[in-house]
Amino acid sequence: MPSERRRFDRVPETFEVQYRRLDWTGEPWRAVRSLNISASGVRFISLQPLDPGMLLELQLKLPLERGETIFIVKGSVAWSKSVAAGVAELGVQFMDLTLDQQAQIDEFVQFLLKHPRPHPPPDRDG
């Protein structure tokens, strides 16, 4: 299995993400929770299937040390895999981030790598 090289560290973290298709004027925002984030992209679960290459507008609400910061950025669906009927896990690569946006997201990731927050165990049936 080839090793994966990343330019930026990735950290598992849940926070609110909203997205809509970039090319659909007037489409409402769809709210989801992230699974992980890096300064180059975000992974989340969606009830709406999205094809690789699809362009999105993303709204990220990151709980930074100086308070919650909202980023509105563009992204491209890098990959999508079905995890259940009508449910897909998506990897979205950020596009056109400013250096400041990229630095703030990476600062958030680096902080969490050094100070991981406890996450509740996943729900189990039964």
CSV table of N, CA, C and O in Angstrom, one decimal:
chain,number,residue,atom,x,y,z
A,1,MET,N,0.9,-1.2,0.0
A,1,MET,CA,0.0,0.0,0.0
A,1,MET,C,0.9,1.2,0.0
A,1,MET,O,1.8,1.4,0.8
A,2,PRO,N,0.7,2.1,-1.0
A,2,PRO,CA,1.6,3.3,-1.0
A,2,PRO,C,1.4,4.2,0.2
A,2,PRO,O,0.2,4.4,0.7
A,3,SER,N,2.4,4.9,0.6
A,3,SER,CA,2.3,5.8,1.8
A,3,SER,C,1.7,7.1,1.2
A,3,SER,O,2.0,7.5,0.1
A,4,GLU,N,0.9,7.7,2.0
A,4,GLU,CA,0.2,9.0,1.7
A,4,GLU,C,1.0,10.1,2.2
A,4,GLU,O,1.4,10.1,3.4
A,5,ARG,N,1.3,11.1,1.4
A,5,ARG,CA,2.1,12.3,1.8
A,5,ARG,C,1.1,13.4,1.9
A,5,ARG,O,0.4,13.7,0.9
A,6,ARG,N,1.2,14.1,3.0
A,6,ARG,CA,0.3,15.3,3.2
A,6,ARG,C,1.2,16.5,3.5
A,6,ARG,O,2.2,16.4,4.1
A,7,ARG,N,0.8,17.6,2.9
A,7,ARG,CA,1.5,18.9,3.2
A,7,ARG,C,1.2,19.4,4.5
A,7,ARG,O,2.0,20.1,5.1
A,8,PHE,N,0.0,19.1,5.0
A,8,PHE,CA,-0.5,19.6,6.3
A,8,PHE,C,-1.0,18.5,7.2
A,8,PHE,O,-1.5,17.5,6.7
A,9,ASP,N,-0.8,18.6,8.5
A,9,ASP,CA,-1.3,17.6,9.4
A,9,ASP,C,-2.8,17.7,9.4
A,9,ASP,O,-3.5,18.7,9.2
A,10,ARG,N,-3.4,16.5,9.7
A,10,ARG,CA,-4.8,16.3,9.7
A,10,ARG,C,-5.2,15.9,11.1
A,10,ARG,O,-4.5,15.1,11.8
A,11,VAL,N,-6.3,16.4,11.7
A,11,VAL,CA,-6.7,16.0,13.0
A,11,VAL,C,-8.2,15.7,13.0
A,11,VAL,O,-9.0,16.3,12.3
A,12,PRO,N,-8.6,14.6,13.7
A,12,PRO,CA,-10.0,14.3,13.8
A,12,PRO,C,-10.7,15.3,14.7
A,12,PRO,O,-10.3,15.5,15.9
A,13,GLU,N,-11.7,16.0,14.2
A,13,GLU,CA,-12.4,17.0,15.0
A,13,GLU,C,-13.7,17.2,14.4
A,13,GLU,O,-13.9,17.3,13.2
A,14,THR,N,-14.7,17.3,15.3
A,14,THR,CA,-16.1,17.6,14.8
A,14,THR,C,-16.4,19.1,15.1
A,14,THR,O,-16.1,19.6,16.2
A,15,PHE,N,-16.9,19.7,14.1
A,15,PHE,CA,-17.4,21.1,14.2
A,15,PHE,C,-18.4,21.3,13.0
A,15,PHE,O,-18.5,20.5,12.1
A,16,GLU,N,-19.1,22.4,13.1
A,16,GLU,CA,-20.2,22.6,12.1
A,16,GLU,C,-19.6,23.0,10.7
A,16,GLU,O,-18.7,23.9,10.7
A,17,VAL,N,-20.0,22.3,9.7
A,17,VAL,CA,-19.7,22.7,8.3
A,17,VAL,C,-21.0,22.9,7.6
A,17,VAL,O,-21.9,22.1,7.8
A,18,GLN,N,-21.1,23.9,6.8
A,18,GLN,CA,-22.3,24.0,5.9
A,18,GLN,C,-21.7,24.1,4.5
A,18,GLN,O,-20.6,24.6,4.3
A,19,TYR,N,-22.5,23.5,3.6
A,19,TYR,CA,-22.0,23.6,2.2
A,19,TYR,C,-23.2,23.7,1.3
A,19,TYR,O,-24.3,23.5,1.6
A,20,ARG,N,-22.8,24.2,0.1
A,20,ARG,CA,-23.8,24.2,-1.0
A,20,ARG,C,-23.0,24.2,-2.3
A,20,ARG,O,-21.8,24.5,-2.4
A,21,ARG,N,-23.7,23.7,-3.4
A,21,ARG,CA,-23.0,23.6,-4.7
A,21,ARG,C,-22.7,25.0,-5.2
A,21,ARG,O,-23.5,25.9,-5.2
A,22,LEU,N,-21.5,25.2,-5.6
A,22,LEU,CA,-21.0,26.5,-6.1
A,22,LEU,C,-21.8,26.9,-7.4
A,22,LEU,O,-22.1,28.1,-7.5
A,23,ASP,N,-22.1,26.0,-8.2
A,23,ASP,CA,-22.8,26.3,-9.5
A,23,ASP,C,-24.3,26.4,-9.5
A,23,ASP,O,-24.9,26.6,-10.5
A,24,TRP,N,-24.9,26.2,-8.3
A,24,TRP,CA,-26.3,26.2,-8.2
A,24,TRP,C,-26.8,27.5,-7.5
A,24,TRP,O,-26.7,27.6,-6.2
A,25,THR,N,-27.1,28.5,-8.2
A,25,THR,CA,-27.6,29.8,-7.6
A,25,THR,C,-28.8,29.6,-6.7
A,25,THR,O,-29.8,29.0,-7.2
A,26,GLY,N,-28.7,30.1,-5.5
A,26,GLY,CA,-29.9,30.0,-4.6
A,26,GLY,C,-30.1,28.7,-3.9
A,26,GLY,O,-31.0,28.6,-3.2
A,27,GLU,N,-29.1,27.8,-4.0
A,27,GLU,CA,-29.3,26.6,-3.3
A,27,GLU,C,-29.1,26.8,-1.8
A,27,GLU,O,-28.2,27.6,-1.4
A,28,PRO,N,-29.9,26.2,-0.9
A,28,PRO,CA,-29.7,26.5,0.5
A,28,PRO,C,-28.5,25.8,1.1
A,28,PRO,O,-28.0,24.8,0.5
A,29,TRP,N,-28.0,26.3,2.2
A,29,TRP,CA,-26.9,25.7,2.9
A,29,TRP,C,-27.3,24.4,3.5
A,29,TRP,O,-28.4,24.3,4.0
A,30,ARG,N,-26.5,23.4,3.4
A,30,ARG,CA,-26.7,22.1,4.1
A,30,ARG,C,-25.8,21.9,5.2
A,30,ARG,O,-24.5,22.0,5.0
A,31,ALA,N,-26.3,21.7,6.4
A,31,ALA,CA,-25.4,21.5,7.6
A,31,ALA,C,-25.0,20.1,7.8
A,31,ALA,O,-25.8,19.2,7.8
A,32,VAL,N,-23.7,19.9,8.1
A,32,VAL,CA,-23.1,18.6,8.4
A,32,VAL,C,-22.1,18.8,9.5
A,32,VAL,O,-21.8,19.9,9.9
A,33,ARG,N,-21.6,17.7,10.1
A,33,ARG,CA,-20.5,17.8,11.0
A,33,ARG,C,-19.2,17.2,10.4
A,33,ARG,O,-19.3,16.2,9.7
A,34,SER,N,-18.1,17.8,10.7
A,34,SER,CA,-16.8,17.3,10.1
A,34,SER,C,-16.4,16.0,10.8
A,34,SER,O,-16.8,15.8,11.9
A,35,LEU,N,-15.6,15.3,10.1
A,35,LEU,CA,-14.9,14.1,10.7
A,35,LEU,C,-13.4,14.4,11.0
A,35,LEU,O,-12.9,14.0,12.0
A,36,ASN,N,-12.8,15.2,10.1
A,36,ASN,CA,-11.5,15.7,10.3
A,36,ASN,C,-11.2,16.9,9.4
A,36,ASN,O,-12.0,17.2,8.5
A,37,ILE,N,-10.1,17.5,9.7
A,37,ILE,CA,-9.7,18.8,9.0
A,37,ILE,C,-8.2,18.9,8.9
A,37,ILE,O,-7.5,18.4,9.8
A,38,SER,N,-7.7,19.5,7.9
A,38,SER,CA,-6.4,20.0,7.7
A,38,SER,C,-6.4,21.3,7.1
A,38,SER,O,-7.5,21.8,6.7
A,39,ALA,N,-5.3,22.0,6.9
A,39,ALA,CA,-5.3,23.3,6.2
A,39,ALA,C,-5.5,23.1,4.7
A,39,ALA,O,-5.6,24.1,4.0
A,40,SER,N,-5.6,21.9,4.3
A,40,SER,CA,-5.8,21.7,2.8
A,40,SER,C,-7.2,21.1,2.5
A,40,SER,O,-7.6,21.1,1.4
A,41,GLY,N,-8.0,20.7,3.5
A,41,GLY,CA,-9.3,20.1,3.3
A,41,GLY,C,-10.0,19.6,4.5
A,41,GLY,O,-9.5,19.7,5.6
A,42,VAL,N,-11.2,19.1,4.3
A,42,VAL,CA,-12.1,18.7,5.3
A,42,VAL,C,-12.8,17.4,4.9
A,42,VAL,O,-13.0,17.2,3.7
A,43,ARG,N,-13.1,16.5,5.8
A,43,ARG,CA,-13.9,15.3,5.5
A,43,ARG,C,-15.2,15.3,6.3
A,43,ARG,O,-15.1,15.7,7.5
A,44,PHE,N,-16.3,15.0,5.7
A,44,PHE,CA,-17.6,14.9,6.4
A,44,PHE,C,-18.5,13.9,5.8
A,44,PHE,O,-18.2,13.4,4.7
A,45,ILE,N,-19.6,13.7,6.5
A,45,ILE,CA,-20.7,12.7,6.0
A,45,ILE,C,-21.8,13.6,5.5
A,45,ILE,O,-22.2,14.6,6.0
A,46,SER,N,-22.3,13.2,4.3
A,46,SER,CA,-23.4,13.9,3.7
A,46,SER,C,-24.6,13.0,3.3
A,46,SER,O,-24.3,11.8,3.0
A,47,LEU,N,-25.8,13.4,3.5
A,47,LEU,CA,-27.0,12.7,3.1
A,47,LEU,C,-27.3,13.0,1.6
A,47,LEU,O,-28.2,12.4,1.0
A,48,GLN,N,-26.5,13.8,1.0
A,48,GLN,CA,-26.7,14.2,-0.4
A,48,GLN,C,-25.4,13.7,-1.2
A,48,GLN,O,-24.3,14.0,-0.8
A,49,PRO,N,-25.6,12.8,-2.2
A,49,PRO,CA,-24.5,12.3,-2.9
A,49,PRO,C,-23.8,13.5,-3.7
A,49,PRO,O,-24.5,14.3,-4.3
A,50,LEU,N,-22.5,13.5,-3.6
A,50,LEU,CA,-21.7,14.5,-4.4
A,50,LEU,C,-20.6,13.8,-5.2
A,50,LEU,O,-20.0,13.0,-4.6
A,51,ASP,N,-20.5,14.2,-6.4
A,51,ASP,CA,-19.5,13.5,-7.3
A,51,ASP,C,-18.1,14.2,-7.2
A,51,ASP,O,-18.0,15.4,-7.0
A,52,PRO,N,-17.1,13.4,-7.3
A,52,PRO,CA,-15.7,14.0,-7.3
A,52,PRO,C,-15.6,15.0,-8.4
A,52,PRO,O,-16.2,14.9,-9.5
A,53,GLY,N,-14.9,16.1,-8.1
A,53,GLY,CA,-14.8,17.2,-9.0
A,53,GLY,C,-15.9,18.3,-8.8
A,53,GLY,O,-15.7,19.4,-9.3
A,54,MET,N,-17.0,18.0,-8.1
A,54,MET,CA,-18.0,19.0,-7.9
A,54,MET,C,-17.5,20.1,-7.0
A,54,MET,O,-16.7,19.9,-6.1
A,55,LEU,N,-17.8,21.4,-7.4
A,55,LEU,CA,-17.3,22.5,-6.7
A,55,LEU,C,-18.3,22.9,-5.6
A,55,LEU,O,-19.5,23.0,-5.9
A,56,LEU,N,-17.8,23.3,-4.4
A,56,LEU,CA,-18.7,23.6,-3.3
A,56,LEU,C,-18.3,25.0,-2.7
A,56,LEU,O,-17.1,25.3,-2.8
A,57,GLU,N,-19.2,25.6,-2.1
A,57,GLU,CA,-18.9,26.7,-1.2
A,57,GLU,C,-19.1,26.2,0.2
A,57,GLU,O,-20.1,25.5,0.5
A,58,LEU,N,-18.1,26.4,1.1
A,58,LEU,CA,-18.1,25.8,2.4
A,58,LEU,C,-18.1,27.0,3.4
A,58,LEU,O,-17.4,28.0,3.2
A,59,GLN,N,-18.9,26.8,4.5
A,59,GLN,CA,-18.8,27.7,5.6
A,59,GLN,C,-18.4,26.8,6.8
A,59,GLN,O,-19.0,25.9,7.3
A,60,LEU,N,-17.2,27.2,7.3
A,60,LEU,CA,-16.6,26.4,8.5
A,60,LEU,C,-16.7,27.3,9.7
A,60,LEU,O,-16.2,28.5,9.7
A,61,LYS,N,-17.2,26.8,10.8
A,61,LYS,CA,-17.2,27.5,12.1
A,61,LYS,C,-16.2,26.8,13.0
A,61,LYS,O,-16.5,25.8,13.6
A,62,LEU,N,-15.0,27.4,13.1
A,62,LEU,CA,-14.0,26.8,13.9
A,62,LEU,C,-13.9,27.5,15.2
A,62,LEU,O,-13.8,28.7,15.3
A,63,PRO,N,-13.8,26.7,16.3
A,63,PRO,CA,-13.7,27.2,17.6
A,63,PRO,C,-12.2,27.6,17.9
A,63,PRO,O,-11.5,26.8,18.5
A,64,LEU,N,-11.7,28.7,17.4
A,64,LEU,CA,-10.4,29.1,17.7
A,64,LEU,C,-10.2,29.7,19.1
A,64,LEU,O,-11.2,30.1,19.7
A,65,GLU,N,-9.0,29.8,19.5
A,65,GLU,CA,-8.7,30.3,20.9
A,65,GLU,C,-9.2,31.7,21.1
A,65,GLU,O,-9.7,32.0,22.2
A,66,ARG,N,-9.2,32.5,20.1
A,66,ARG,CA,-9.7,33.9,20.3
A,66,ARG,C,-11.2,34.0,20.0
A,66,ARG,O,-11.7,35.1,19.8
A,67,GLY,N,-11.9,32.8,19.9
A,67,GLY,CA,-13.3,32.8,19.7
A,67,GLY,C,-13.7,32.1,18.4
A,67,GLY,O,-12.8,31.9,17.6
A,68,GLU,N,-14.9,31.8,18.2
A,68,GLU,CA,-15.4,31.1,17.0
A,68,GLU,C,-15.1,32.0,15.8
A,68,GLU,O,-15.5,33.2,15.8
A,69,THR,N,-14.5,31.4,14.8
A,69,THR,CA,-14.3,32.1,13.5
A,69,THR,C,-15.0,31.4,12.4
A,69,THR,O,-14.9,30.2,12.3
A,70,ILE,N,-15.6,32.2,11.5
A,70,ILE,CA,-16.3,31.6,10.4
A,70,ILE,C,-15.5,31.9,9.1
A,70,ILE,O,-15.2,33.0,8.8
A,71,PHE,N,-15.2,30.8,8.4
A,71,PHE,CA,-14.5,30.9,7.1
A,71,PHE,C,-15.5,30.5,6.0
A,71,PHE,O,-16.2,29.5,6.2
A,72,ILE,N,-15.6,31.3,5.0
A,72,ILE,CA,-16.4,30.9,3.8
A,72,ILE,C,-15.3,30.7,2.7
A,72,ILE,O,-14.6,31.6,2.3
A,73,VAL,N,-15.2,29.4,2.2
A,73,VAL,CA,-14.2,29.1,1.3
A,73,VAL,C,-14.8,28.2,0.1
A,73,VAL,O,-15.9,27.7,0.3
A,74,LYS,N,-14.0,28.1,-0.9
A,74,LYS,CA,-14.4,27.2,-2.0
A,74,LYS,C,-13.7,25.8,-1.8
A,74,LYS,O,-12.6,25.8,-1.2
A,75,GLY,N,-14.3,24.8,-2.3
A,75,GLY,CA,-13.7,23.5,-2.2
A,75,GLY,C,-14.1,22.6,-3.4
A,75,GLY,O,-15.1,22.9,-4.1
A,76,SER,N,-13.4,21.6,-3.6
A,76,SER,CA,-13.7,20.6,-4.7
A,76,SER,C,-13.7,19.2,-4.1
A,76,SER,O,-12.8,18.8,-3.3
A,77,VAL,N,-14.8,18.5,-4.4
A,77,VAL,CA,-14.9,17.1,-3.9
A,77,VAL,C,-13.8,16.3,-4.4
A,77,VAL,O,-13.7,16.1,-5.7
A,78,ALA,N,-12.9,15.8,-3.6
A,78,ALA,CA,-11.7,15.0,-4.0
A,78,ALA,C,-12.1,13.6,-4.2
A,78,ALA,O,-11.7,12.9,-5.1
A,79,TRP,N,-13.0,13.1,-3.3
A,79,TRP,CA,-13.4,11.7,-3.3
A,79,TRP,C,-14.7,11.6,-2.5
A,79,TRP,O,-15.1,12.4,-1.7
A,80,SER,N,-15.5,10.5,-2.9
A,80,SER,CA,-16.7,10.2,-2.2
A,80,SER,C,-16.9,8.7,-2.2
A,80,SER,O,-16.6,8.0,-3.1
A,81,LYS,N,-17.3,8.2,-1.0
A,81,LYS,CA,-17.6,6.8,-0.9
A,81,LYS,C,-18.9,6.6,-0.1
A,81,LYS,O,-19.2,7.3,0.8
A,82,SER,N,-19.7,5.6,-0.6
A,82,SER,CA,-20.9,5.3,0.0
A,82,SER,C,-20.6,4.6,1.3
A,82,SER,O,-19.8,3.6,1.4
A,83,VAL,N,-21.3,5.0,2.4
A,83,VAL,CA,-21.1,4.3,3.7
A,83,VAL,C,-22.4,3.7,4.2
A,83,VAL,O,-22.4,2.9,5.1
A,84,ALA,N,-23.5,4.0,3.6
A,84,ALA,CA,-24.8,3.4,3.9
A,84,ALA,C,-25.8,3.9,2.7
A,84,ALA,O,-25.4,4.8,2.0
A,85,ALA,N,-27.0,3.3,2.7
A,85,ALA,CA,-27.9,3.7,1.7
A,85,ALA,C,-28.2,5.2,1.8
A,85,ALA,O,-28.6,5.7,2.9
A,86,GLY,N,-27.9,6.0,0.8
A,86,GLY,CA,-28.1,7.4,0.8
A,86,GLY,C,-27.2,8.3,1.6
A,86,GLY,O,-27.4,9.4,1.9
A,87,VAL,N,-26.1,7.7,2.1
A,87,VAL,CA,-25.1,8.4,3.0
A,87,VAL,C,-23.7,8.2,2.3
A,87,VAL,O,-23.3,7.1,2.0
A,88,ALA,N,-23.0,9.3,2.2
A,88,ALA,CA,-21.7,9.3,1.6
A,88,ALA,C,-20.7,10.0,2.6
A,88,ALA,O,-21.0,11.0,3.2
A,89,GLU,N,-19.5,9.5,2.6
A,89,GLU,CA,-18.4,10.2,3.3
A,89,GLU,C,-17.6,10.9,2.2
A,89,GLU,O,-17.3,10.3,1.1
A,90,LEU,N,-17.3,12.1,2.4
A,90,LEU,CA,-16.6,13.0,1.4
A,90,LEU,C,-15.3,13.6,1.9
A,90,LEU,O,-15.2,14.0,3.0
A,91,GLY,N,-14.4,13.7,1.0
A,91,GLY,CA,-13.2,14.4,1.2
A,91,GLY,C,-13.2,15.6,0.3
A,91,GLY,O,-13.4,15.5,-0.9
A,92,VAL,N,-13.1,16.8,0.8
A,92,VAL,CA,-13.2,18.1,0.1
A,92,VAL,C,-11.9,18.8,0.2
A,92,VAL,O,-11.4,19.1,1.3
A,93,GLN,N,-11.3,19.1,-0.9
A,93,GLN,CA,-10.0,19.9,-0.9
A,93,GLN,C,-10.3,21.4,-1.0
A,93,GLN,O,-11.1,21.8,-1.9
A,94,PHE,N,-9.8,22.2,-0.1
A,94,PHE,CA,-10.0,23.6,-0.2
A,94,PHE,C,-9.3,24.2,-1.5
A,94,PHE,O,-8.3,23.7,-1.9
A,95,MET,N,-10.0,25.3,-2.0
A,95,MET,CA,-9.5,26.0,-3.2
A,95,MET,C,-9.4,27.4,-2.8
A,95,MET,O,-10.2,28.0,-2.1
A,96,ASP,N,-8.4,28.1,-3.4
A,96,ASP,CA,-8.3,29.6,-3.3
A,96,ASP,C,-8.3,30.1,-1.9
A,96,ASP,O,-8.8,31.2,-1.6
A,97,LEU,N,-7.7,29.4,-0.9
A,97,LEU,CA,-7.6,29.9,0.4
A,97,LEU,C,-6.6,31.0,0.4
A,97,LEU,O,-5.6,30.9,-0.3
A,98,THR,N,-6.8,32.1,1.2
A,98,THR,CA,-5.8,33.1,1.4
A,98,THR,C,-4.7,32.5,2.3
A,98,THR,O,-5.0,31.5,3.0
A,99,LEU,N,-3.6,33.0,2.3
A,99,LEU,CA,-2.5,32.5,3.2
A,99,LEU,C,-2.9,32.7,4.6
A,99,LEU,O,-2.6,31.8,5.5
A,100,ASP,N,-3.7,33.8,5.0
A,100,ASP,CA,-4.1,34.0,6.3
A,100,ASP,C,-5.2,32.9,6.7
A,100,ASP,O,-5.1,32.3,7.8
A,101,GLN,N,-6.1,32.6,5.8
A,101,GLN,CA,-7.1,31.5,6.1
A,101,GLN,C,-6.4,30.2,6.4
A,101,GLN,O,-6.6,29.5,7.3
A,102,GLN,N,-5.4,29.8,5.5
A,102,GLN,CA,-4.7,28.6,5.6
A,102,GLN,C,-3.9,28.5,6.9
A,102,GLN,O,-3.9,27.5,7.6
A,103,ALA,N,-3.3,29.7,7.3
A,103,ALA,CA,-2.5,29.7,8.5
A,103,ALA,C,-3.4,29.5,9.7
A,103,ALA,O,-3.0,28.9,10.7
A,104,GLN,N,-4.6,30.2,9.7
A,104,GLN,CA,-5.5,30.1,10.9
A,104,GLN,C,-6.0,28.6,11.0
A,104,GLN,O,-6.1,28.1,12.1
A,105,ILE,N,-6.4,28.0,9.9
A,105,ILE,CA,-6.8,26.6,10.0
A,105,ILE,C,-5.7,25.7,10.4
A,105,ILE,O,-5.9,24.8,11.3
A,106,ASP,N,-4.5,25.9,9.9
A,106,ASP,CA,-3.4,25.1,10.4
A,106,ASP,C,-3.1,25.3,11.9
A,106,ASP,O,-2.7,24.4,12.6
A,107,GLU,N,-3.2,26.6,12.3
A,107,GLU,CA,-3.0,26.9,13.7
A,107,GLU,C,-4.0,26.1,14.6
A,107,GLU,O,-3.7,25.6,15.6
A,108,PHE,N,-5.3,26.0,14.1
A,108,PHE,CA,-6.3,25.3,14.8
A,108,PHE,C,-5.9,23.8,14.9
A,108,PHE,O,-6.0,23.2,15.9
A,109,VAL,N,-5.5,23.2,13.8
A,109,VAL,CA,-5.1,21.8,13.7
A,109,VAL,C,-3.9,21.6,14.6
A,109,VAL,O,-3.9,20.6,15.4
A,110,GLN,N,-2.9,22.4,14.6
A,110,GLN,CA,-1.7,22.2,15.4
A,110,GLN,C,-2.1,22.3,16.9
A,110,GLN,O,-1.5,21.5,17.7
A,111,PHE,N,-3.0,23.2,17.3
A,111,PHE,CA,-3.4,23.3,18.7
A,111,PHE,C,-4.1,22.0,19.1
A,111,PHE,O,-3.8,21.5,20.2
A,112,LEU,N,-4.9,21.5,18.3
A,112,LEU,CA,-5.7,20.3,18.6
A,112,LEU,C,-4.7,19.1,18.7
A,112,LEU,O,-5.0,18.1,19.5
A,113,LEU,N,-3.7,19.1,17.9
A,113,LEU,CA,-2.7,18.0,17.9
A,113,LEU,C,-2.0,18.0,19.3
A,113,LEU,O,-1.7,16.9,19.8
A,114,LYS,N,-1.7,19.2,19.8
A,114,LYS,CA,-1.0,19.3,21.1
A,114,LYS,C,-2.0,19.2,22.3
A,114,LYS,O,-1.6,18.8,23.4
A,115,HIS,N,-3.3,19.5,22.1
A,115,HIS,CA,-4.3,19.5,23.2
A,115,HIS,C,-5.5,18.9,22.7
A,115,HIS,O,-6.6,19.5,22.5
A,116,PRO,N,-5.5,17.5,22.5
A,116,PRO,CA,-6.7,16.9,22.0
A,116,PRO,C,-7.9,17.0,22.9
A,116,PRO,O,-7.7,17.0,24.1
A,117,ARG,N,-9.0,17.2,22.3
A,117,ARG,CA,-10.2,17.3,23.1
A,117,ARG,C,-10.9,15.9,23.2
A,117,ARG,O,-10.8,15.2,22.2
A,118,PRO,N,-11.4,15.6,24.3
A,118,PRO,CA,-12.1,14.3,24.4
A,118,PRO,C,-13.3,14.2,23.5
A,118,PRO,O,-14.0,15.2,23.4
A,119,HIS,N,-13.5,13.1,22.9
A,119,HIS,CA,-14.7,12.9,22.1
A,119,HIS,C,-15.5,11.8,22.7
A,119,HIS,O,-14.9,10.8,23.1
A,120,PRO,N,-16.8,11.9,22.7
A,120,PRO,CA,-17.6,10.8,23.2
A,120,PRO,C,-17.5,9.6,22.3
A,120,PRO,O,-17.2,9.7,21.1
A,121,PRO,N,-17.6,8.4,22.9
A,121,PRO,CA,-17.5,7.2,22.1
A,121,PRO,C,-18.7,7.1,21.1
A,121,PRO,O,-19.8,7.7,21.4
A,122,PRO,N,-18.5,6.5,20.0
A,122,PRO,CA,-19.6,6.4,19.0
A,122,PRO,C,-20.8,5.7,19.6
A,122,PRO,O,-20.7,4.8,20.5
A,123,ASP,N,-22.0,6.0,19.1
A,123,ASP,CA,-23.2,5.3,19.6
A,123,ASP,C,-23.2,3.9,19.1
A,123,ASP,O,-22.7,3.6,18.0
A,124,ARG,N,-23.6,3.0,20.0
A,124,ARG,CA,-23.6,1.6,19.6
A,124,ARG,C,-25.1,1.1,19.7
A,124,ARG,O,-25.8,1.4,20.7
A,125,ASP,N,-25.5,0.3,18.8
A,125,ASP,CA,-26.8,-0.3,18.8
A,125,ASP,C,-26.8,-1.4,19.8
A,125,ASP,O,-25.9,-2.1,20.0
A,126,GLY,N,-28.0,-1.5,20.5
A,126,GLY,CA,-28.1,-2.6,21.4
A,126,GLY,C,-27.9,-2.3,22.8
A,126,GLY,O,-27.9,-2.7,23.8
